[in-house]
Coordinates of C-alpha atoms in Angstrom, one line a residue:
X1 CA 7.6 77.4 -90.4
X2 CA 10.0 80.4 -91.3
X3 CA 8.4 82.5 -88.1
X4 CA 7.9 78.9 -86.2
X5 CA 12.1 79.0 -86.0
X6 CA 12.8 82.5 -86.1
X7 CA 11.2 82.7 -82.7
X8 CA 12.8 79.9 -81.3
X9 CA 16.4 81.2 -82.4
X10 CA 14.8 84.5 -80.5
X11 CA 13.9 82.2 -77.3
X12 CA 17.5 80.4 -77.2
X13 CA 19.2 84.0 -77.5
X14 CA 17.5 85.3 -74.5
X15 CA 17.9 81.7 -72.6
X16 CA 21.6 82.4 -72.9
X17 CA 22.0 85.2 -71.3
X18 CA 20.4 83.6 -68.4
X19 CA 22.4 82.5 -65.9
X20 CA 22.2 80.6 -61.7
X21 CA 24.7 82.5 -59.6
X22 CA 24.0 80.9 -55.8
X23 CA 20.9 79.4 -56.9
X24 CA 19.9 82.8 -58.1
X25 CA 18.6 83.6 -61.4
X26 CA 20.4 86.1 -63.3
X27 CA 19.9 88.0 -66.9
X28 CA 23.5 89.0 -67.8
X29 CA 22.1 91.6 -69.7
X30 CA 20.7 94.0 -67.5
X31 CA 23.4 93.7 -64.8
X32 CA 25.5 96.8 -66.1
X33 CA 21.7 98.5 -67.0
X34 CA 20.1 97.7 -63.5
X35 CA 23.3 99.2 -61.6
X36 CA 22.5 103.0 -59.8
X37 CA 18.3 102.7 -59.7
X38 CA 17.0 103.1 -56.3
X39 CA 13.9 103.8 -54.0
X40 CA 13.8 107.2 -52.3
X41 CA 10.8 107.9 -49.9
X42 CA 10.4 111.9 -47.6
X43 CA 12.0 112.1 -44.4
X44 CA 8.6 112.5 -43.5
X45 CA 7.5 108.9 -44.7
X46 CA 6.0 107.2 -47.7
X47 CA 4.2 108.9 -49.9
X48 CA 5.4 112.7 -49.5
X49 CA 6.7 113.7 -52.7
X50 CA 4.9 115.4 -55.5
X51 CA 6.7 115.1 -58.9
X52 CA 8.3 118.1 -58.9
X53 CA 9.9 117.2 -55.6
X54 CA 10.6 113.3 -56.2
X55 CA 12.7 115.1 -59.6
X56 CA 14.4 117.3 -56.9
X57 CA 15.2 114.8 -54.7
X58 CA 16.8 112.6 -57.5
X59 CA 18.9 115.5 -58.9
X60 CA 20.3 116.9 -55.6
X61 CA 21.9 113.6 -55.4
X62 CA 23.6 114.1 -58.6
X63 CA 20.9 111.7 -60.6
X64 CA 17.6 111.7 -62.3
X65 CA 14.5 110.4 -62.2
X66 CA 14.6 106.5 -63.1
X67 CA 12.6 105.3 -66.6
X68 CA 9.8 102.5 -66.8
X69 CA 13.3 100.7 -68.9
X70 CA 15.6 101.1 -66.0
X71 CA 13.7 100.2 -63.2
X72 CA 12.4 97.2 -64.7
X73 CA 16.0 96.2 -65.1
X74 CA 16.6 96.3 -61.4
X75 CA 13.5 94.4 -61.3
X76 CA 15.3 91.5 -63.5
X77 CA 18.2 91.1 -61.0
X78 CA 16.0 91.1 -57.5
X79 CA 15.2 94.9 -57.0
X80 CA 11.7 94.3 -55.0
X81 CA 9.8 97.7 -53.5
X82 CA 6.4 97.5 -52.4
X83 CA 6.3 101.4 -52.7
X84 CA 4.6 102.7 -55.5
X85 CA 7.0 105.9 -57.0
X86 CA 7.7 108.6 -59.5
X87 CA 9.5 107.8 -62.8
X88 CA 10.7 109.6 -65.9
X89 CA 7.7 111.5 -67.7
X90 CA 5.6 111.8 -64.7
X91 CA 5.2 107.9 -64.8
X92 CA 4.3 106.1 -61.1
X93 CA 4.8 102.6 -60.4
X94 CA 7.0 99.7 -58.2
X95 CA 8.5 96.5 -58.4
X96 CA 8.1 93.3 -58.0
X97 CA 9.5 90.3 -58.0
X98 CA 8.2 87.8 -55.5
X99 CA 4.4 87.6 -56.2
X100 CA 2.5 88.0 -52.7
X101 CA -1.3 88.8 -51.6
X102 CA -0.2 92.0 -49.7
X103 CA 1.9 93.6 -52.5
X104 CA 2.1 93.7 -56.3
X105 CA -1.8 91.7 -56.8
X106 CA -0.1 88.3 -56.5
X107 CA 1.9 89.3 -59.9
X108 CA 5.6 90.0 -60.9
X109 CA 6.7 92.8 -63.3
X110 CA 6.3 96.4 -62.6
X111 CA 2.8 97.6 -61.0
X112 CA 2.4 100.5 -63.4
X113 CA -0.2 103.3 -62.5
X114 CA 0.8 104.8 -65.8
X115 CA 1.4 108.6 -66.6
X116 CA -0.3 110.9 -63.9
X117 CA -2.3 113.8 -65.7
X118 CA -2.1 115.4 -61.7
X119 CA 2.0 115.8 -61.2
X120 CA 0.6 117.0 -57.3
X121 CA -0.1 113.6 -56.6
X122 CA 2.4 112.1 -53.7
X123 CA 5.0 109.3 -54.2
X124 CA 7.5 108.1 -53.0
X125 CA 10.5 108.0 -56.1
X126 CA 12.8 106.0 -58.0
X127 CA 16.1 107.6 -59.3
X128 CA 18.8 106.7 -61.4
X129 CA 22.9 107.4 -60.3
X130 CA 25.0 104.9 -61.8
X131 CA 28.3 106.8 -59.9
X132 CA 26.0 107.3 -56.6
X133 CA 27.4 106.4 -53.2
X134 CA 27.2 103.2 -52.2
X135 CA 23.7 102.9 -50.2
X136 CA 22.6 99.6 -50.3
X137 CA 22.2 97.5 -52.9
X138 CA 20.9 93.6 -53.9
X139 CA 23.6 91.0 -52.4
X140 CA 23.4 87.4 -53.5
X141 CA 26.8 86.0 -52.7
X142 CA 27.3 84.0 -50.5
X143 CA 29.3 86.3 -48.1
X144 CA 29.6 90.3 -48.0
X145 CA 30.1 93.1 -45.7
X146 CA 28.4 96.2 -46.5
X147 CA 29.3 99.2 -44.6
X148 CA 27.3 102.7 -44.1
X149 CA 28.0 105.5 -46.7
X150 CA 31.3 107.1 -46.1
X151 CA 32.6 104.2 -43.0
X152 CA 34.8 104.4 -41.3
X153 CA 33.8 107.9 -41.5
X154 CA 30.7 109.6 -40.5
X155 CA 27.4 109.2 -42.5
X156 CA 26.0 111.9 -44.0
X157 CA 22.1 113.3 -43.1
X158 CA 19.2 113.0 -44.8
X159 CA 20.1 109.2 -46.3
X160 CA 17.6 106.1 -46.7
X161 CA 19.4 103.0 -47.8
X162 CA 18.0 99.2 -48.4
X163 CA 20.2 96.2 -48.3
X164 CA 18.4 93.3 -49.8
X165 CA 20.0 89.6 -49.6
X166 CA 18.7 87.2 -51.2
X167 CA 20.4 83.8 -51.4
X168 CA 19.9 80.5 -52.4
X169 CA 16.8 78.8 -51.8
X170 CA 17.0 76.4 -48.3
X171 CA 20.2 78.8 -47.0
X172 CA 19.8 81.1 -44.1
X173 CA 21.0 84.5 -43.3
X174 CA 23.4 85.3 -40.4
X175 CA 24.3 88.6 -40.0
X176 CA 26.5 89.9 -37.9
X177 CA 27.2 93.4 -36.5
X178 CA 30.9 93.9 -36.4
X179 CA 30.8 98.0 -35.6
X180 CA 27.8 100.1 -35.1
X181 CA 27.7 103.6 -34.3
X182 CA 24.1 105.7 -34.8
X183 CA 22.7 108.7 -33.5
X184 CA 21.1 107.3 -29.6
X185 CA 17.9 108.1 -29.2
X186 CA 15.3 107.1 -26.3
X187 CA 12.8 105.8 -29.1
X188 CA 15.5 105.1 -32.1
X189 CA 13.4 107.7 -34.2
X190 CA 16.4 110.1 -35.4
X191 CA 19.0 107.8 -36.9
X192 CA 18.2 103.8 -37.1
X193 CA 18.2 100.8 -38.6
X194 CA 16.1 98.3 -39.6
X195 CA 16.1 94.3 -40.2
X196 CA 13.5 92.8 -42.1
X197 CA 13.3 88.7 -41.8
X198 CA 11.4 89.0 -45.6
X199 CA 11.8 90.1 -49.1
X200 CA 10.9 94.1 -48.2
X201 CA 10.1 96.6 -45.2
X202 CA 6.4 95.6 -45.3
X203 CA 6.3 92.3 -43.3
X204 CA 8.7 90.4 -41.0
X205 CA 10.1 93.0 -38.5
X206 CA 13.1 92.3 -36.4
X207 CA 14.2 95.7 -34.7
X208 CA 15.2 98.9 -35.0
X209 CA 18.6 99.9 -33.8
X210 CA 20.9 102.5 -32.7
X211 CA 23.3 103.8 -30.4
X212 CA 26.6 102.6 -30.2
X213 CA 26.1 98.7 -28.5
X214 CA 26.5 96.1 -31.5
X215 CA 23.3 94.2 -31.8
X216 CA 22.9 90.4 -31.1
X217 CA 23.3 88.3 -34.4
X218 CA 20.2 87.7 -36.4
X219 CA 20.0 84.4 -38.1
X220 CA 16.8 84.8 -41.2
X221 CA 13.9 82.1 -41.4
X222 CA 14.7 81.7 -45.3
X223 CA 17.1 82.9 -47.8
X224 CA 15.7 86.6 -47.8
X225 CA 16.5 89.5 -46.1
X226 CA 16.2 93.3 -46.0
X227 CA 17.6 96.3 -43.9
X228 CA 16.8 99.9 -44.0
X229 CA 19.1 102.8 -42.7
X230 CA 17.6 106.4 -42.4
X231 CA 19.6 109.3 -40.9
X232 CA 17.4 112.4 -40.0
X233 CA 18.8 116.1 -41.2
X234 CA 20.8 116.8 -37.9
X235 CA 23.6 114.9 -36.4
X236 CA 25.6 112.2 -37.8
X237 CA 27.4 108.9 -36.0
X238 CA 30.4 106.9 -37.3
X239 CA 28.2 104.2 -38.9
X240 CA 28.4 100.5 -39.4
X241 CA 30.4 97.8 -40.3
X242 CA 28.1 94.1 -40.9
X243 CA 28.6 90.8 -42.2
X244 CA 26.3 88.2 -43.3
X245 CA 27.4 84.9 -44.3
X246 CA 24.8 81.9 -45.9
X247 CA 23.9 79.2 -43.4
X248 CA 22.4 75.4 -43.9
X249 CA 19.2 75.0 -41.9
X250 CA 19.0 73.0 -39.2
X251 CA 18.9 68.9 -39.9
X252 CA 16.5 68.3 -37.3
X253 CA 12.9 69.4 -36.8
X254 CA 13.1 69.4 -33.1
X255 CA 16.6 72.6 -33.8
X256 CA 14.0 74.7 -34.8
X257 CA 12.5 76.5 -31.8
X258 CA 10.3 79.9 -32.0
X259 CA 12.3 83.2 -31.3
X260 CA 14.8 80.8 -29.3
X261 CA 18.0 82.7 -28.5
X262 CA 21.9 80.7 -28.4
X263 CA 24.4 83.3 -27.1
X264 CA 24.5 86.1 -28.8
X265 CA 22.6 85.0 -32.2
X266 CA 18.9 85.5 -32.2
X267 CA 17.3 82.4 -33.7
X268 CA 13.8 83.0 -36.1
X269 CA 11.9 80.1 -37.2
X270 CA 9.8 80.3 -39.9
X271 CA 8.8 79.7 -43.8
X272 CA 11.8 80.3 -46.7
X273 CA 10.9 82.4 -49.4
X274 CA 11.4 81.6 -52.9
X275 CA 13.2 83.1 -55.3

């Protein structure tokens, strides 16, 4: 009886410091903790680093490698990666939070490939920088503009930053460019960025962009979202300014047409995820 009501005294502890923000479940507890871990992959692409690299990469940028602990505190307030990557102690692993067939084994929690006898083995990484640059980041409000690092002034090279939104569950996503300024390219393959109608960079591509001509708006097919900016080690723009603001789905059936086009906003039909 005594343990019967010392773990339920445990259960209502943690229940408290629960919380819906937008529809969005939050632990208040691991919002300070979660704050500065992020996913670094090479310039090269995913799954470049060795150890001894992904640590490199981590402390030129004034951090360190992330622990099993931190990460899965971003974990508890959205932070979703389908990348496995370095940790602390040589430890590899990823995130997830949104259980799906084509990442994660159709579980939540951290995928953990445990400590790697071989530290040759290539990763992509997870750091931790609490007083990092802002360079993406998990949004659940139901406005924001986010800005490239450094705007109005120029980005700097060599940066990969993800913006994940994720709102409330029946909203949409419309996002807006309001300045845009990255490195023109024929192909987009130097500077860019890319929109993601879905909870990571794996599925649901939108574009890639760059140059200086603002992009048409992007409205989501659900309440998720994700973009990816990646400058290249040569040249820099003056960056981006963009908005996103939540949106009602349309009333009627017969609104929702495939890849239909009003203006200037792009239109996607589709599924909403769940958070």
């Amino acid at each position: 009886m005594i343990v019967l009501i010392f773990f339920f005294v445990l259960l209502w502890n943690e229940a408290q410091s629960w919380g819906f923000k937008n529809g969005v479940l939050h632990n208040s507890i691991w919002l300070e903790r979660a704050a500065g871990v992020y996913h670094r992959e090479a310039r090269a692409g995913k799954y470049q680093l060795t150890y001894a690299e992904a640590k490199a990469v981590c402390e030129y940028e004034g951090g360190q490698l992330a622990t099993y602990q931190q990460l899965e505190a971003a974990r508890k307030i959205g932070f979703h990666v389908c990348a496995a990557g370095w940790m602390a102690k040589g430890r590899v692993g990823y995130p997830i939070v949104k259980a799906g067939s084509s990442c994660g084994f159709g579980k939540t929690g951290i995928v953990d490939y445990g400590i790697r006898l071989n530290r040759s083995e290539r990763w992509d990484v997870y750091c931790y920088n609490p007083h990092a640059k802002e360079c993406g980041g998990i949004f659940t409000d139901a406005k924001h503009i986010f800005k490239s690092p450094g705007y109005p002034n120029e980005y700097e090279n060599k940066l990969i930053c993800y913006w994940h939104i994720r709102l409330k569950y029946g909203q949409r996503i419309h996002l807006q460019f309001l300045d845009f300024d990255v490195e023109d390219d024929t192909a987009c393959m130097a500077d860019f960025l890319e929109v993601y109608d879905s909870y990571d960079d794996i599925t649901g591509f939108v574009g890639r962009y760059c140059g200086d001509e603002l992009p048409d708006d992007i409205i989501s097919t659900g309440n998720l979202m994700t973009l990816k900016f990646l400058s290249d080690a040569s040249v820099t723009a003056g960056g981006f300014q963009i908005k996103y603001v939540a949106v009602d789905p349309p009333s009627k059936p017969n609104d929702e047409k495939n890849a239909t086009s009003q203006g200037n906003t792009n239109f996607l039909s589709g599924k909403f995820g769940i958070m």
